[in-house]
PDB file of C-alpha atoms in Angstrom:
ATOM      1  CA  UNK A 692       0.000   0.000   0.000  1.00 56.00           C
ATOM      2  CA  UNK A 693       1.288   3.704  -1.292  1.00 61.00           C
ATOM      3  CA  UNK A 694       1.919   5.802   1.877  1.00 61.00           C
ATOM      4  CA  UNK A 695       0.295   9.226   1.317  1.00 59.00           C
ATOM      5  CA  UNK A 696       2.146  12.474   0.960  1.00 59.00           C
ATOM      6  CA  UNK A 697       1.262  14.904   4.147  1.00 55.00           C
ATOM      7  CA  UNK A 698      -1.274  17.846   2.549  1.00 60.00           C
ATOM      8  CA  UNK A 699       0.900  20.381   4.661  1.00 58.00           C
ATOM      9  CA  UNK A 700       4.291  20.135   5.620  1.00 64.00           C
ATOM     10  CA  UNK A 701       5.773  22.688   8.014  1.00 65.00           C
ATOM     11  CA  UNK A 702       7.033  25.251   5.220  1.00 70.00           C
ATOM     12  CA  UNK A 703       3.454  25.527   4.030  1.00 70.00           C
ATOM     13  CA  UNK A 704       2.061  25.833   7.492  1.00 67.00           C
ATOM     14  CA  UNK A 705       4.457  28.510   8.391  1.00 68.00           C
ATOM     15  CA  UNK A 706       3.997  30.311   5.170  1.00 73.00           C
ATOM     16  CA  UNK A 707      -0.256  30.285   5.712  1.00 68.00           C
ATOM     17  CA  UNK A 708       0.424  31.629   9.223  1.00 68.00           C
ATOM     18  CA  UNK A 709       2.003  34.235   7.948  1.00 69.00           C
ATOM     19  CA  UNK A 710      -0.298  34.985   5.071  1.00 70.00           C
ATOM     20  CA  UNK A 711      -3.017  34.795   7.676  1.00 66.00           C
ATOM     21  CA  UNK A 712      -0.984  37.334  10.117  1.00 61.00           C
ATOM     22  CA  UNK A 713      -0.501  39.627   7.386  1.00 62.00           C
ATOM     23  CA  UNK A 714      -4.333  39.592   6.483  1.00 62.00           C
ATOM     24  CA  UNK A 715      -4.666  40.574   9.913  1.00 56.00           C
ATOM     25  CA  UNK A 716      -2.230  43.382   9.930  1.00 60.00           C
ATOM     26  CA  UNK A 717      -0.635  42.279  12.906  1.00 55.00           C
ATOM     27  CA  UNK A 718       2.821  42.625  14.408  1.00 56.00           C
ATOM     28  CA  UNK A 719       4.926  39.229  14.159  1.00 54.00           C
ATOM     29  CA  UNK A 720       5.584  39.071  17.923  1.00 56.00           C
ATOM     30  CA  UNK A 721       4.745  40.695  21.004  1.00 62.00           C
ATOM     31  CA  UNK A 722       7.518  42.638  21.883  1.00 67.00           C
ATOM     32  CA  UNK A 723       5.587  44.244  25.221  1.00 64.00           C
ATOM     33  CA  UNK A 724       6.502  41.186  27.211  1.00 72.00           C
ATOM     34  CA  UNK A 725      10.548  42.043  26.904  1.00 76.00           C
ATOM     35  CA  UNK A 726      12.404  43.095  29.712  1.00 84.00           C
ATOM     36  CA  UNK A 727      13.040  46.615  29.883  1.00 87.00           C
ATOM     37  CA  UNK A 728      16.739  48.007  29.181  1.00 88.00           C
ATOM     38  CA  UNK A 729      17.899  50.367  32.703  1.00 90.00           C
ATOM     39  CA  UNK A 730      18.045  53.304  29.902  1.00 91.00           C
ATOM     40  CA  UNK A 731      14.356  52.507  29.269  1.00 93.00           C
ATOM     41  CA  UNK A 732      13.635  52.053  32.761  1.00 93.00           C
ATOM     42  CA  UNK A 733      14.699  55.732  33.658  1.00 94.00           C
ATOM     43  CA  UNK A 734      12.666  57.353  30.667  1.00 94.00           C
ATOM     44  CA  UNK A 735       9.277  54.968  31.836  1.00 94.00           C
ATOM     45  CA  UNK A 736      10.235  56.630  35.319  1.00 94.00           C
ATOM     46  CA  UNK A 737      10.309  59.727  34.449  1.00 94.00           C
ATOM     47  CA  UNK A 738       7.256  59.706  32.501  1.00 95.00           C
ATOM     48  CA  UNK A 739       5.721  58.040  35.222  1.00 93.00           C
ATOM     49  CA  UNK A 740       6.778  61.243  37.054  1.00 93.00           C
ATOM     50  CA  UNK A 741       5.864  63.414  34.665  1.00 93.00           C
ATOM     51  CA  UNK A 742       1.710  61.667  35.356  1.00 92.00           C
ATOM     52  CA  UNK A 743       2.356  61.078  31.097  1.00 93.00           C
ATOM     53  CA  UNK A 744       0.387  58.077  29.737  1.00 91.00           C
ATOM     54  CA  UNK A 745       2.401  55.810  27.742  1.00 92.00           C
ATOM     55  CA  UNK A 746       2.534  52.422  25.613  1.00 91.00           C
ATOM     56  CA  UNK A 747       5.503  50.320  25.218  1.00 92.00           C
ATOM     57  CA  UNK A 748       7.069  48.593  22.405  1.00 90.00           C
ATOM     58  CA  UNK A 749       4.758  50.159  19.492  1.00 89.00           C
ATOM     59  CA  UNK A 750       4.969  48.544  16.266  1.00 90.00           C
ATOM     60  CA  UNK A 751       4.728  50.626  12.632  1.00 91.00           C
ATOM     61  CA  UNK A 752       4.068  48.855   9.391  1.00 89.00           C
ATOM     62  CA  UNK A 753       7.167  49.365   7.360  1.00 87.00           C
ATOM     63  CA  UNK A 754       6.973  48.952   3.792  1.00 85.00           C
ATOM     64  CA  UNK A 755       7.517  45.558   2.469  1.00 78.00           C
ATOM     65  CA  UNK A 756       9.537  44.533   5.719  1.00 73.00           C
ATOM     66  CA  UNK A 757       7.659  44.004   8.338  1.00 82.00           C
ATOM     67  CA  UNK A 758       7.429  46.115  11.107  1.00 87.00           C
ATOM     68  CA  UNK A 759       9.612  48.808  12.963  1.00 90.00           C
ATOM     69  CA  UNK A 760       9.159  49.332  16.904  1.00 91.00           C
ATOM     70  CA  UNK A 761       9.249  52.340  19.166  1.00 94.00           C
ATOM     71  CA  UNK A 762      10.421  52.493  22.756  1.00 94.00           C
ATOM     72  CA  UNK A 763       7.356  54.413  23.874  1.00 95.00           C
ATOM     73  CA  UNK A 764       4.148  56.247  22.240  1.00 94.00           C
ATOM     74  CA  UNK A 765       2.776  59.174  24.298  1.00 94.00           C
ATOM     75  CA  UNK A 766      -0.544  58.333  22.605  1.00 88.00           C
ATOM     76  CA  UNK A 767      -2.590  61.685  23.817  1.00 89.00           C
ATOM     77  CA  UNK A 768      -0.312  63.668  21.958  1.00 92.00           C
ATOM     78  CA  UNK A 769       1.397  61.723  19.048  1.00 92.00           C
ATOM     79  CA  UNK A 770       4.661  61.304  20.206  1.00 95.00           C
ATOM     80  CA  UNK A 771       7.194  58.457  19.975  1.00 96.00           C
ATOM     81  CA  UNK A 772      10.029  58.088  22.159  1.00 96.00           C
ATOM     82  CA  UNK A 773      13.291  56.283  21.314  1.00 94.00           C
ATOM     83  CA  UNK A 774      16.175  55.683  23.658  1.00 93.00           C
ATOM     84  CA  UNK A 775      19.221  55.334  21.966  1.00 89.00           C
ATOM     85  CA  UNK A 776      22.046  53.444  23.967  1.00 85.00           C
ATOM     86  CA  UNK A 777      25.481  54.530  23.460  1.00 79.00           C
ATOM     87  CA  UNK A 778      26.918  51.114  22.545  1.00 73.00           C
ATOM     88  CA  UNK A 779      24.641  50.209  19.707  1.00 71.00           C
ATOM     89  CA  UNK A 780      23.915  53.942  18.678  1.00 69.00           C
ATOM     90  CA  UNK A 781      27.412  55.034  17.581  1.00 61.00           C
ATOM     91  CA  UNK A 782      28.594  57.067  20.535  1.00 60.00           C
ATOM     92  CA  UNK A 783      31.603  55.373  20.945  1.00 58.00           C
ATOM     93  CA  UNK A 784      35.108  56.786  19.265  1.00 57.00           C
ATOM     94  CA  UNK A 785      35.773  53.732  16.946  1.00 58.00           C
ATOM     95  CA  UNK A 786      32.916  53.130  14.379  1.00 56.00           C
ATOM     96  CA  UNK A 787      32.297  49.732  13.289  1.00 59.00           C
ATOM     97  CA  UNK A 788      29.473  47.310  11.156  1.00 59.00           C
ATOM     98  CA  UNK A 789      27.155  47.518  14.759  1.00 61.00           C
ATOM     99  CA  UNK A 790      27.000  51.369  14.663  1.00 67.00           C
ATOM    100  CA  UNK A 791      26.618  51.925  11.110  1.00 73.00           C
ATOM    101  CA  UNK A 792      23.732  49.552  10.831  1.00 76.00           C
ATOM    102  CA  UNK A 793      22.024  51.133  13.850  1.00 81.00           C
ATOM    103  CA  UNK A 794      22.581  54.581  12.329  1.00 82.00           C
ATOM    104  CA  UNK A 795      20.755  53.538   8.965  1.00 85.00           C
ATOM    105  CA  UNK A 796      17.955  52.031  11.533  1.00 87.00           C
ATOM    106  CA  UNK A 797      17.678  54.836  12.847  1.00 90.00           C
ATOM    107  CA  UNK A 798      17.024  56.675   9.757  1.00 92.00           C
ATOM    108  CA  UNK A 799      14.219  54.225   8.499  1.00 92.00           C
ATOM    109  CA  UNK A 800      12.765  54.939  11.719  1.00 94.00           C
ATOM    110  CA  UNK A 801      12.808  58.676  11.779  1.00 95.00           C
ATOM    111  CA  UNK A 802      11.430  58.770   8.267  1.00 95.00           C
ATOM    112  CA  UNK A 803       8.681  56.083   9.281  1.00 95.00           C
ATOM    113  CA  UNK A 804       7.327  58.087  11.962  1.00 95.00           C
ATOM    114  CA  UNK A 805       7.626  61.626  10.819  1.00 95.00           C
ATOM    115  CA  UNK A 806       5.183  59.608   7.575  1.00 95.00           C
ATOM    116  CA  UNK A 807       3.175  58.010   9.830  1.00 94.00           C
ATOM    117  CA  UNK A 808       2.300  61.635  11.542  1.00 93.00           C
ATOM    118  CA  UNK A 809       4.411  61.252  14.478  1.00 95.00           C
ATOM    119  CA  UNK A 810       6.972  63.550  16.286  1.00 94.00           C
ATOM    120  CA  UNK A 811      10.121  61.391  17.747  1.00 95.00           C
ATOM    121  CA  UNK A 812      12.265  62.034  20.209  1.00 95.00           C
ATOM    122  CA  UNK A 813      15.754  60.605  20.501  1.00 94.00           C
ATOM    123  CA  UNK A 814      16.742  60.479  23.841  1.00 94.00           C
ATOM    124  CA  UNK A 815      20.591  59.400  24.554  1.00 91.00           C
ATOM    125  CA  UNK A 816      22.609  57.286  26.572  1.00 90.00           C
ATOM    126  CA  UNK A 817      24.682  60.272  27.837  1.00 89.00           C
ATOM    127  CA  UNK A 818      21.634  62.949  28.382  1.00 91.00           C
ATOM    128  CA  UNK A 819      20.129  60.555  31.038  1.00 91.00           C
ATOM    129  CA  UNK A 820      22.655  59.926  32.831  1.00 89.00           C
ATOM    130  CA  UNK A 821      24.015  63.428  32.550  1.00 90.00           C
ATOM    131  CA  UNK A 822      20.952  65.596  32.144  1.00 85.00           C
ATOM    132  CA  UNK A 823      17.643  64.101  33.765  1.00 85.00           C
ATOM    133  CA  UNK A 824      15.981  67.620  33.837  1.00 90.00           C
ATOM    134  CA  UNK A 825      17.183  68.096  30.630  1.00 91.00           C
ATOM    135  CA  UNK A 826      15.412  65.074  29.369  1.00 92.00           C
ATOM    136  CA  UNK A 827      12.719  65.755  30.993  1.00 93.00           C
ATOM    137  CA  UNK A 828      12.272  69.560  30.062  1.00 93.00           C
ATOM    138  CA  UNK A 829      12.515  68.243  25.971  1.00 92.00           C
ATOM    139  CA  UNK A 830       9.903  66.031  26.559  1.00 93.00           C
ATOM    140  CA  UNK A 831       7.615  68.702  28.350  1.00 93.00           C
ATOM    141  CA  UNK A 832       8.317  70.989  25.650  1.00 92.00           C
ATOM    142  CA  UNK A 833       7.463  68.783  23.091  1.00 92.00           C
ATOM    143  CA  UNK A 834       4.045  67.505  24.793  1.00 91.00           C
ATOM    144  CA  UNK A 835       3.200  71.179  25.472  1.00 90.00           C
ATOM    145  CA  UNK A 836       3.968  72.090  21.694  1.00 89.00           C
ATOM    146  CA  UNK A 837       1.209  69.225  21.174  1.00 83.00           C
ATOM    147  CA  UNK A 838      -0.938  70.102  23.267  1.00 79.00           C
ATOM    148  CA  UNK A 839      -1.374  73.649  21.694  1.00 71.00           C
ATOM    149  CA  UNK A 840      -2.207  71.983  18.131  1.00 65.00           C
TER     150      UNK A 840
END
């Protein structure tokens, strides 16, 4: 007796998943659920502080390659916070591949959110630890700027 050939093997199951997710226009994965960096941490803090509602880990479509996320989204006023570390963001005196791929990330994602209607404010390694008010007056200035839209 002829053994019969599967219907679906894995590849196809993975590849309707996929087409299903992307019917859906949902995120691959829940990024939410990941730890937050101590750089993070301080800027959740602080807009904790601050009384300033915020959502974690928000996804934009980008087109044709997925999805790029944001640190934070200040939803009542349109405003996406990134928190650029120094390691991976280029702040260090000797620029190699790691750097240079974050910078062109970080590109995509300015472009992507000033398109998508968003302000976005880049908040570094350096001004935390050096600057809290500082930090902290940017982001009041740019919710207040917001605000008066």
């Amino acid at each position: 007796m002829k053994k019969k050939k599967p219907r679906y093997n894995k590849g196809k199951i993975k590849k309707l998943r996929e087409r299903v997710r992307q019917s859906q226009n949902l995120p691959a994965m829940n990024r939410k659920k990941r730890p937050m960096s101590y750089l993070e941490q301080k800027v959740a803090d602080l807009l904790d502080d601050l009384k300033i509602e915020y959502e974690r880990e928000v996804p934009l479509k980008y087109p044709g390659s997925g999805y790029r996320y944001y640190d934070f989204h200040l939803y009542e006023y349109g405003i996406l916070i990134e928190v650029d570390g120094a390691y991976w963001h280029g702040e260090r005196k000797k620029i190699d591949y790691p750097s240079l791929m974050a910078k062109k990330n970080d590109m995509t994602k300015n472009w992507l959110a000033k398109k998508n209607g968003y302000d976005l404010i880049r908040i570094k390694e350096k001004e935390i630890n050096e600057g809290y008010e500082g930090v902290k007056n940017t982001i009041l200035n740019v919710v207040k700027e917001n605000r008066d839209e």
